């Protein structure tokens, strides 16, 4: 018998070509993130890995994985299945388990025993070998699963929950507006959860922001990379100083924030064209922060024609913080930093900016604002993780 890991994925709603693509991309993401030998068999992903000596919990970070199990693969032969079942049960006994049931499944094969017989025969053998165990068919401490196929069988007891979602790479590409804050990395995680490949864009403001800001962004990217299915995760760093300084000297104070944000959006759209991304993700959450009232969201978004997706729109702050902790970005996000957007912004920015006023103000700048944006864009720097 051989140690393998069985990976189950949810194929609900996936048909024909989509399903094939989902499987191919999931397999290549697992290969890339782990370096293991991954095969597709019986509508299931099978990994050749010694799960006793290797860390299979990596699979908990690969989107598309519904659950996975450390299993023994044997030939479709009752005595081999029995041997694997006893080894598996001994591991459960060592963990203190007291009750069990056997759950056999079989494909259409010429295997000489039905599932009822397999349950009974293997169950009896387990009881004989482990006097501390007893059968409980309703609420057992562990279920010994046996899956019998044409030529082989799988024996496993635990299903470890995966992250669900869709494999990164099945959902196209988007720009993630990544600040050093708590929210935007979580938004990026949700983008990837639905299969979207992200290209991050962060605005810095040298000399007001320094190396700590960049280091923080780099650490956030490294953390997000753990969930990218082994795919490249590019980060573009864009110094926004020319835009910020132009606006500081020329714009009405109350409107600074929305004007800065509109510039960010236009630069994001430019980058999206270059890297062929078709949406922008932000960490915005509908609420009372000045930049995040529905009025301001609408004024900011109307600067661009790309769809802006806000996975956190309906979250409470505490829910975002919990998620950030769970995915490991929180501790990085709370490191102190200079917030680019509040550098020159007054304490009370407009919370209900009016689109016509904002467009009029931008028109008065003629092409000076666009020039400043071009200057910022020209200094963009790419780092790949
Ligand atoms: P976060 O915790 O993500 O910083 P926030 O609650 O501080 O969010 P805002 O400061 O209003 O909210 O920012 C809203 C969104 O705008 C951010 O989630 C991010 O997507 C984007 N954003 C803000 N600042 C930057 C920046 N310097 N570079 C790139 N994107 C930014
Ligand atoms: Mg912020």
Tab-separated table of C-alpha atoms and ligand atoms in Angstrom:
chain	number	residue	atom	x	y	z
A	1	UNK	CA	0.000	0.000	0.000
A	2	UNK	CA	1.013	3.529	-0.704
A	3	UNK	CA	0.416	6.874	0.993
A	4	UNK	CA	-1.536	9.368	-1.100
A	5	UNK	CA	-3.669	12.439	-0.509
A	6	UNK	CA	-7.152	12.565	-2.001
A	7	UNK	CA	-8.417	16.017	-2.888
A	8	UNK	CA	-12.092	16.713	-3.422
A	9	UNK	CA	-13.320	19.800	-5.164
A	10	UNK	CA	-16.775	21.101	-5.597
A	11	UNK	CA	-17.939	20.826	-9.176
A	12	UNK	CA	-21.420	22.203	-8.584
A	13	UNK	CA	-22.376	24.427	-11.471
A	14	UNK	CA	-19.344	23.419	-13.509
A	15	UNK	CA	-20.064	21.831	-16.841
A	16	UNK	CA	-18.189	20.729	-19.949
A	17	UNK	CA	-15.345	23.001	-20.886
A	18	UNK	CA	-15.504	25.016	-17.635
A	19	UNK	CA	-15.127	21.905	-15.572
A	20	UNK	CA	-12.098	20.705	-17.548
A	21	UNK	CA	-10.473	24.131	-17.169
A	22	UNK	CA	-11.227	24.183	-13.440
A	23	UNK	CA	-9.575	20.777	-12.999
A	24	UNK	CA	-6.527	21.576	-15.136
A	25	UNK	CA	-5.897	24.870	-13.360
A	26	UNK	CA	-6.469	23.385	-9.909
A	27	UNK	CA	-4.001	20.585	-10.653
A	28	UNK	CA	-1.358	22.986	-11.922
A	29	UNK	CA	-1.889	25.308	-8.937
A	30	UNK	CA	-1.357	22.410	-6.520
A	31	UNK	CA	1.776	21.328	-8.416
A	32	UNK	CA	3.173	24.836	-8.434
A	33	UNK	CA	2.489	25.528	-4.757
A	34	UNK	CA	3.741	22.191	-3.455
A	35	UNK	CA	6.076	20.630	-6.003
A	36	UNK	CA	4.282	17.293	-5.500
A	37	UNK	CA	3.233	14.809	-8.144
A	38	UNK	CA	-0.458	15.437	-8.826
A	39	UNK	CA	-2.728	13.205	-10.888
A	40	UNK	CA	-6.343	13.245	-11.901
A	41	UNK	CA	-8.207	9.995	-11.318
A	42	UNK	CA	-11.825	9.051	-10.962
A	43	UNK	CA	-13.104	12.626	-10.846
A	44	UNK	CA	-10.725	13.265	-8.024
A	45	UNK	CA	-7.296	14.719	-7.565
A	46	UNK	CA	-4.717	12.331	-6.252
A	47	UNK	CA	-1.390	13.457	-4.840
A	48	UNK	CA	1.574	11.183	-4.430
A	49	UNK	CA	2.970	12.402	-1.159
A	50	UNK	CA	4.167	10.859	2.072
A	51	UNK	CA	1.715	12.614	4.370
A	52	UNK	CA	3.425	11.353	7.500
A	53	UNK	CA	6.597	13.263	6.746
A	54	UNK	CA	5.370	16.179	4.648
A	55	UNK	CA	3.185	19.101	5.598
A	56	UNK	CA	-0.070	18.616	3.720
A	57	UNK	CA	-1.761	21.562	5.435
A	58	UNK	CA	-0.492	23.652	2.498
A	59	UNK	CA	-3.597	22.407	0.723
A	60	UNK	CA	-5.733	24.484	3.086
A	61	UNK	CA	-4.528	27.586	1.246
A	62	UNK	CA	-5.255	26.440	-2.284
A	63	UNK	CA	-8.559	27.806	-3.547
A	64	UNK	CA	-10.747	25.239	-5.273
A	65	UNK	CA	-9.935	22.535	-2.708
A	66	UNK	CA	-13.126	21.536	-0.881
A	67	UNK	CA	-11.520	18.954	1.396
A	68	UNK	CA	-8.631	16.527	1.452
A	69	UNK	CA	-7.691	13.306	3.165
A	70	UNK	CA	-4.516	11.457	3.988
A	71	UNK	CA	-5.209	8.011	2.543
A	72	UNK	CA	-3.712	4.640	1.801
A	73	UNK	CA	-4.002	3.443	-1.765
A	74	UNK	CA	-4.086	-0.343	-2.132
A	75	UNK	CA	-4.963	-2.800	-4.865
A	76	UNK	CA	-8.659	-3.676	-5.033
A	77	UNK	CA	-8.063	-6.681	-2.844
A	78	UNK	CA	-9.819	-7.396	0.445
A	79	UNK	CA	-6.724	-8.420	2.412
A	80	UNK	CA	-4.818	-5.314	1.314
A	81	UNK	CA	-7.809	-3.120	2.187
A	82	UNK	CA	-7.948	-4.804	5.567
A	83	UNK	CA	-4.274	-4.168	6.237
A	84	UNK	CA	-4.648	-0.466	5.382
A	85	UNK	CA	-7.807	-0.241	7.500
A	86	UNK	CA	-5.984	-1.612	10.527
A	87	UNK	CA	-3.086	0.825	10.161
A	88	UNK	CA	-5.506	3.735	9.727
A	89	UNK	CA	-7.522	2.623	12.777
A	90	UNK	CA	-4.392	2.248	14.908
A	91	UNK	CA	-3.600	5.915	14.220
A	92	UNK	CA	-7.092	6.899	15.357
A	93	UNK	CA	-6.772	4.773	18.497
A	94	UNK	CA	-3.481	6.534	19.282
A	95	UNK	CA	-5.350	9.830	19.068
A	96	UNK	CA	-7.780	8.570	21.710
A	97	UNK	CA	-10.721	7.630	19.488
A	98	UNK	CA	-13.122	5.124	21.040
A	99	UNK	CA	-15.948	4.544	18.541
A	100	UNK	CA	-16.067	4.084	14.768
A	101	UNK	CA	-17.983	2.885	11.804
A	102	UNK	CA	-16.854	1.598	8.432
A	103	UNK	CA	-18.266	3.291	5.357
A	104	UNK	CA	-17.490	1.469	2.121
A	105	UNK	CA	-18.304	2.707	-1.378
A	106	UNK	CA	-17.645	0.926	-4.629
A	107	UNK	CA	-17.689	1.810	-8.272
A	108	UNK	CA	-19.111	-0.633	-10.828
A	109	UNK	CA	-16.372	-3.252	-10.690
A	110	UNK	CA	-16.003	-7.021	-10.455
A	111	UNK	CA	-14.890	-6.716	-6.851
A	112	UNK	CA	-16.433	-9.831	-5.263
A	113	UNK	CA	-17.899	-8.161	-2.137
A	114	UNK	CA	-20.721	-5.669	-1.787
A	115	UNK	CA	-20.418	-2.608	0.439
A	116	UNK	CA	-22.472	-4.251	3.171
A	117	UNK	CA	-20.036	-7.189	3.307
A	118	UNK	CA	-17.000	-4.939	3.273
A	119	UNK	CA	-18.383	-2.886	6.180
A	120	UNK	CA	-19.078	-6.041	8.148
A	121	UNK	CA	-15.824	-7.886	7.416
A	122	UNK	CA	-13.499	-4.941	7.947
A	123	UNK	CA	-15.480	-3.730	10.975
A	124	UNK	CA	-15.135	-7.153	12.619
A	125	UNK	CA	-11.400	-7.218	11.912
A	126	UNK	CA	-10.944	-3.758	13.473
A	127	UNK	CA	-12.905	-4.797	16.567
A	128	UNK	CA	-10.746	-7.916	16.906
A	129	UNK	CA	-7.497	-5.930	16.679
A	130	UNK	CA	-8.448	-2.991	18.921
A	131	UNK	CA	-10.321	-4.075	22.052
A	132	UNK	CA	-10.785	-0.436	23.169
A	133	UNK	CA	-12.869	0.379	20.072
A	134	UNK	CA	-16.580	-0.146	19.644
A	135	UNK	CA	-19.000	0.516	16.789
A	136	UNK	CA	-21.311	3.507	16.801
A	137	UNK	CA	-23.147	3.949	13.515
A	138	UNK	CA	-24.891	7.189	14.527
A	139	UNK	CA	-22.160	9.383	16.015
A	140	UNK	CA	-18.783	7.666	15.738
A	141	UNK	CA	-15.494	9.324	16.774
A	142	UNK	CA	-14.154	8.386	13.354
A	143	UNK	CA	-15.434	6.981	10.101
A	144	UNK	CA	-13.192	4.569	8.273
A	145	UNK	CA	-13.910	5.282	4.613
A	146	UNK	CA	-13.154	2.683	1.980
A	147	UNK	CA	-13.544	3.537	-1.694
A	148	UNK	CA	-13.188	0.652	-4.091
A	149	UNK	CA	-12.463	1.358	-7.750
A	150	UNK	CA	-11.707	-0.825	-10.773
A	151	UNK	CA	-8.112	-1.675	-9.841
A	152	UNK	CA	-7.432	0.126	-6.616
A	153	UNK	CA	-8.962	1.141	-3.326
A	154	UNK	CA	-8.537	4.094	-0.970
A	155	UNK	CA	-8.739	3.968	2.797
A	156	UNK	CA	-8.954	7.140	4.864
A	157	UNK	CA	-10.539	8.414	8.039
A	158	UNK	CA	-10.392	12.205	8.119
A	159	UNK	CA	-11.575	14.878	5.752
A	160	UNK	CA	-9.703	18.121	6.307
A	161	UNK	CA	-11.589	21.206	5.217
A	162	UNK	CA	-10.085	23.192	2.318
A	163	UNK	CA	-10.716	26.870	1.618
A	164	UNK	CA	-13.336	26.227	-1.106
A	165	UNK	CA	-13.686	28.857	-3.811
A	166	UNK	CA	-12.325	28.579	-7.345
A	167	UNK	CA	-8.716	27.976	-8.433
A	168	UNK	CA	-6.774	31.207	-8.971
A	169	UNK	CA	-6.473	31.678	-12.720
A	170	UNK	CA	-9.987	30.591	-13.650
A	171	UNK	CA	-11.521	34.009	-13.121
A	172	UNK	CA	-9.492	36.450	-15.214
A	173	UNK	CA	-7.357	39.256	-13.895
A	174	UNK	CA	-7.992	42.364	-11.784
A	175	UNK	CA	-6.064	45.238	-10.259
A	176	UNK	CA	-6.073	45.241	-6.447
A	177	UNK	CA	-5.682	48.685	-4.911
A	178	UNK	CA	-3.477	47.694	-2.020
A	179	UNK	CA	-2.896	50.168	0.787
A	180	UNK	CA	-0.954	49.108	3.848
A	181	UNK	CA	-4.220	49.006	5.812
A	182	UNK	CA	-6.262	46.121	7.154
A	183	UNK	CA	-8.982	46.021	4.526
A	184	UNK	CA	-7.401	45.887	1.090
A	185	UNK	CA	-5.327	42.708	1.649
A	186	UNK	CA	-8.528	40.980	2.771
A	187	UNK	CA	-10.242	42.228	-0.374
A	188	UNK	CA	-7.403	40.737	-2.433
A	189	UNK	CA	-7.861	37.418	-0.650
A	190	UNK	CA	-11.542	37.399	-1.601
A	191	UNK	CA	-10.656	38.228	-5.213
A	192	UNK	CA	-8.378	35.195	-5.346
A	193	UNK	CA	-10.968	33.065	-3.591
A	194	UNK	CA	-13.210	33.475	-6.622
A	195	UNK	CA	-10.432	32.511	-9.008
A	196	UNK	CA	-9.306	36.021	-9.942
A	197	UNK	CA	-5.568	36.625	-10.486
A	198	UNK	CA	-4.573	39.901	-8.940
A	199	UNK	CA	-2.023	42.525	-9.861
A	200	UNK	CA	-1.551	44.829	-6.889
A	201	UNK	CA	-1.115	48.584	-7.219
A	202	UNK	CA	0.048	50.656	-4.258
A	203	UNK	CA	0.464	54.399	-4.167
A	204	UNK	CA	3.351	55.718	-2.154
A	205	UNK	CA	4.348	59.277	-1.526
A	206	UNK	CA	8.091	59.743	-1.205
A	207	UNK	CA	9.656	61.560	0.591
A	208	UNK	CA	6.680	61.552	2.998
A	209	UNK	CA	6.542	57.778	2.943
A	210	UNK	CA	9.697	55.735	3.293
A	211	UNK	CA	11.124	52.291	3.218
A	212	UNK	CA	8.872	51.023	6.048
A	213	UNK	CA	5.811	51.587	3.855
A	214	UNK	CA	7.350	49.605	1.018
A	215	UNK	CA	8.505	46.834	3.349
A	216	UNK	CA	5.014	46.558	4.718
A	217	UNK	CA	3.532	46.212	1.242
A	218	UNK	CA	6.152	43.615	0.389
A	219	UNK	CA	5.301	41.590	3.503
A	220	UNK	CA	1.600	41.793	2.694
A	221	UNK	CA	2.289	40.549	-0.830
A	222	UNK	CA	4.333	37.648	0.519
A	223	UNK	CA	1.416	36.677	2.728
A	224	UNK	CA	-1.102	36.941	-0.138
A	225	UNK	CA	1.241	34.902	-2.326
A	226	UNK	CA	0.586	31.908	-0.034
A	227	UNK	CA	-2.948	31.862	-1.464
A	228	UNK	CA	-2.145	32.474	-5.133
A	229	UNK	CA	-1.909	28.827	-6.135
A	230	UNK	CA	1.796	29.322	-6.747
A	231	UNK	CA	1.109	31.939	-9.420
A	232	UNK	CA	3.156	35.101	-9.819
A	233	UNK	CA	1.784	38.003	-7.854
A	234	UNK	CA	2.987	41.343	-9.249
A	235	UNK	CA	3.036	44.530	-7.188
A	236	UNK	CA	3.292	47.934	-8.845
A	237	UNK	CA	4.517	50.756	-6.616
A	238	UNK	CA	3.450	54.150	-7.879
A	239	UNK	CA	4.714	57.381	-6.283
A	240	UNK	CA	1.678	59.649	-6.173
A	241	UNK	CA	3.620	62.689	-4.934
A	242	UNK	CA	3.264	64.763	-8.142
A	243	UNK	CA	-0.529	64.371	-8.020
A	244	UNK	CA	-0.764	64.995	-4.259
A	245	UNK	CA	1.338	68.144	-4.462
A	246	UNK	CA	-0.497	69.514	-7.449
A	247	UNK	CA	-3.864	68.956	-5.780
A	248	UNK	CA	-2.693	70.367	-2.458
A	249	UNK	CA	-1.832	73.655	-4.168
A	250	UNK	CA	-4.746	73.823	-6.570
A	251	UNK	CA	-7.838	72.067	-5.269
A	252	UNK	CA	-10.525	73.052	-2.773
A	253	UNK	CA	-9.523	71.437	0.537
A	254	UNK	CA	-12.917	69.798	1.041
A	255	UNK	CA	-12.604	67.926	-2.235
A	256	UNK	CA	-8.974	66.826	-1.909
A	257	UNK	CA	-9.835	63.311	-0.854
A	258	UNK	CA	-12.212	62.485	-3.690
A	259	UNK	CA	-9.908	64.147	-6.211
A	260	UNK	CA	-6.952	62.074	-5.003
A	261	UNK	CA	-9.047	58.952	-5.212
A	262	UNK	CA	-10.206	59.737	-8.736
A	263	UNK	CA	-6.575	60.137	-9.773
A	264	UNK	CA	-5.761	56.783	-8.190
A	265	UNK	CA	-8.599	55.206	-10.155
A	266	UNK	CA	-7.446	56.693	-13.447
A	267	UNK	CA	-3.917	55.422	-12.862
A	268	UNK	CA	-5.330	52.013	-11.933
A	269	UNK	CA	-7.258	51.979	-15.197
A	270	UNK	CA	-4.126	52.810	-17.153
A	271	UNK	CA	-2.298	49.934	-15.489
A	272	UNK	CA	-5.290	47.653	-16.078
A	273	UNK	CA	-5.043	48.336	-19.808
A	274	UNK	CA	-1.345	47.547	-19.789
A	275	UNK	CA	-1.640	44.246	-17.915
A	276	UNK	CA	-5.018	43.335	-19.457
A	277	UNK	CA	-6.973	43.391	-16.211
A	278	UNK	CA	-10.713	43.818	-16.423
A	279	UNK	CA	-11.724	45.127	-12.982
A	280	UNK	CA	-10.434	46.970	-9.925
A	281	UNK	CA	-10.768	45.585	-6.391
A	282	UNK	CA	-10.663	47.846	-3.345
A	283	UNK	CA	-10.971	47.330	0.391
A	284	UNK	CA	-13.782	49.853	0.647
A	285	UNK	CA	-16.648	49.120	2.947
A	286	UNK	CA	-19.829	51.138	2.893
A	287	UNK	CA	-19.882	53.283	6.011
A	288	UNK	CA	-19.270	56.566	7.647
A	289	UNK	CA	-15.627	57.174	6.674
A	290	UNK	CA	-15.598	60.220	4.380
A	291	UNK	CA	-14.275	58.337	1.380
A	292	UNK	CA	-16.775	55.557	1.790
A	293	UNK	CA	-20.191	57.141	1.747
A	294	UNK	CA	-22.276	56.000	-1.206
A	295	UNK	CA	-22.116	59.534	-2.620
A	296	UNK	CA	-18.316	59.636	-2.568
A	297	UNK	CA	-17.954	56.058	-3.755
A	298	UNK	CA	-20.046	56.989	-6.742
A	299	UNK	CA	-18.047	60.155	-7.496
A	300	UNK	CA	-14.755	58.247	-7.178
A	301	UNK	CA	-15.895	55.352	-9.321
A	302	UNK	CA	-17.217	57.544	-12.107
A	303	UNK	CA	-13.618	58.566	-12.903
A	304	UNK	CA	-13.182	55.222	-14.667
A	305	UNK	CA	-15.172	52.844	-16.804
A	306	UNK	CA	-13.840	49.593	-15.349
A	307	UNK	CA	-16.039	47.810	-12.820
A	308	UNK	CA	-14.912	48.438	-9.242
A	309	UNK	CA	-15.476	45.462	-6.976
A	310	UNK	CA	-15.682	45.819	-3.205
A	311	UNK	CA	-15.871	42.392	-1.605
A	312	UNK	CA	-16.001	43.970	1.872
A	313	UNK	CA	-18.968	46.250	1.234
A	314	UNK	CA	-21.182	44.420	3.706
A	315	UNK	CA	-18.645	43.574	6.406
A	316	UNK	CA	-18.400	45.063	9.880
A	317	UNK	CA	-14.898	46.205	10.796
A	318	UNK	CA	-14.632	43.457	13.396
A	319	UNK	CA	-15.438	40.827	10.772
A	320	UNK	CA	-12.713	42.205	8.495
A	321	UNK	CA	-10.243	42.145	11.396
A	322	UNK	CA	-11.145	38.511	12.175
A	323	UNK	CA	-10.595	37.538	8.556
A	324	UNK	CA	-7.301	39.455	8.418
A	325	UNK	CA	-6.142	37.548	11.494
A	326	UNK	CA	-7.197	34.239	10.000
A	327	UNK	CA	-5.327	34.787	6.731
A	328	UNK	CA	-2.294	36.243	8.495
A	329	UNK	CA	-2.263	39.816	7.184
A	330	UNK	CA	-3.474	41.562	10.336
A	331	UNK	CA	-0.148	41.713	12.191
A	332	UNK	CA	1.500	43.229	9.119
A	333	UNK	CA	-1.307	45.711	8.479
A	334	UNK	CA	-1.224	47.201	11.967
A	335	UNK	CA	2.435	48.193	11.694
A	336	UNK	CA	2.578	52.017	11.793
A	337	UNK	CA	2.760	53.880	8.480
A	338	UNK	CA	2.119	57.224	6.851
A	339	UNK	CA	-1.264	57.138	5.108
A	340	UNK	CA	-0.785	58.584	1.611
A	341	UNK	CA	-4.352	59.815	1.391
A	342	UNK	CA	-4.470	61.701	4.664
A	343	UNK	CA	-1.157	63.522	4.189
A	344	UNK	CA	-2.772	66.765	3.048
A	345	UNK	CA	-6.426	66.038	3.600
A	346	UNK	CA	-8.311	68.221	6.090
A	347	UNK	CA	-9.900	66.736	9.218
A	348	UNK	CA	-13.371	67.055	7.719
A	349	UNK	CA	-13.377	66.220	4.020
A	350	UNK	CA	-16.662	66.393	2.117
A	351	UNK	CA	-18.750	63.315	2.799
A	352	UNK	CA	-21.220	64.036	0.004
A	353	UNK	CA	-19.178	65.257	-2.919
A	354	UNK	CA	-21.162	66.326	-5.935
A	355	UNK	CA	-20.068	64.843	-9.235
A	356	UNK	CA	-20.716	67.980	-11.302
A	357	UNK	CA	-18.698	70.165	-8.918
A	358	UNK	CA	-15.835	67.670	-8.930
A	359	UNK	CA	-15.831	67.375	-12.718
A	360	UNK	CA	-15.892	71.190	-12.994
A	361	UNK	CA	-12.901	71.469	-10.662
A	362	UNK	CA	-11.000	68.883	-12.682
A	363	UNK	CA	-11.885	70.736	-15.886
A	364	UNK	CA	-10.379	73.932	-14.460
A	365	UNK	CA	-7.083	72.120	-14.010
A	366	UNK	CA	-7.156	71.616	-17.803
A	367	UNK	CA	-4.435	69.050	-18.483
A	368	UNK	CA	-2.262	69.836	-15.464
A	369	UNK	CA	-3.777	67.095	-13.319
A	370	UNK	CA	-3.469	64.540	-16.103
A	371	UNK	CA	0.183	65.591	-16.542
A	372	UNK	CA	0.803	65.006	-12.829
A	373	UNK	CA	-0.855	61.601	-13.148
A	374	UNK	CA	1.377	60.780	-16.116
A	375	UNK	CA	4.395	61.850	-14.114
A	376	UNK	CA	3.353	59.493	-11.310
A	377	UNK	CA	2.674	56.683	-13.736
A	378	UNK	CA	6.068	57.133	-15.377
A	379	UNK	CA	7.753	56.369	-12.034
A	380	UNK	CA	5.876	53.126	-11.480
A	381	UNK	CA	8.044	50.229	-10.320
A	382	UNK	CA	7.205	46.542	-10.587
A	383	UNK	CA	8.095	43.818	-8.090
A	384	UNK	CA	7.038	40.220	-8.627
A	385	UNK	CA	6.339	37.761	-5.824
B	1	LIG	P1	-7.525	49.915	4.001
B	1	LIG	O1	-7.590	49.307	5.369
B	1	LIG	O2	-7.534	48.918	2.880
B	1	LIG	O3	-6.425	50.934	3.883
B	1	LIG	P2	-9.348	51.951	4.756
B	1	LIG	O4	-10.453	51.481	5.645
B	1	LIG	O5	-8.179	52.641	5.347
B	1	LIG	O6	-8.882	50.713	3.856
B	1	LIG	P3	-9.518	54.066	2.824
B	1	LIG	O7	-8.306	54.701	3.341
B	1	LIG	O8	-10.724	54.894	2.541
B	1	LIG	O9	-10.064	52.882	3.685
B	1	LIG	O10	-9.150	53.314	1.486
B	1	LIG	C1	-10.137	52.651	0.754
B	1	LIG	C2	-9.482	51.795	-0.316
B	1	LIG	O11	-8.757	52.593	-1.248
B	1	LIG	C3	-8.431	50.850	0.248
B	1	LIG	O12	-9.012	49.685	0.773
B	1	LIG	C4	-7.591	50.573	-0.958
B	1	LIG	O13	-8.221	49.618	-1.809
B	1	LIG	C5	-7.588	51.920	-1.656
B	1	LIG	N1	-6.405	52.701	-1.228
B	1	LIG	C6	-6.322	53.611	-0.240
B	1	LIG	N2	-5.070	54.079	-0.145
B	1	LIG	C7	-4.329	53.451	-1.073
B	1	LIG	C8	-2.954	53.508	-1.474
B	1	LIG	N3	-2.079	54.299	-0.874
B	1	LIG	N4	-2.567	52.702	-2.488
B	1	LIG	C9	-3.428	51.876	-3.104
B	1	LIG	N5	-4.718	51.799	-2.770
B	1	LIG	C10	-5.181	52.572	-1.776
B	2	LIG	MG1	-6.294	52.888	4.618
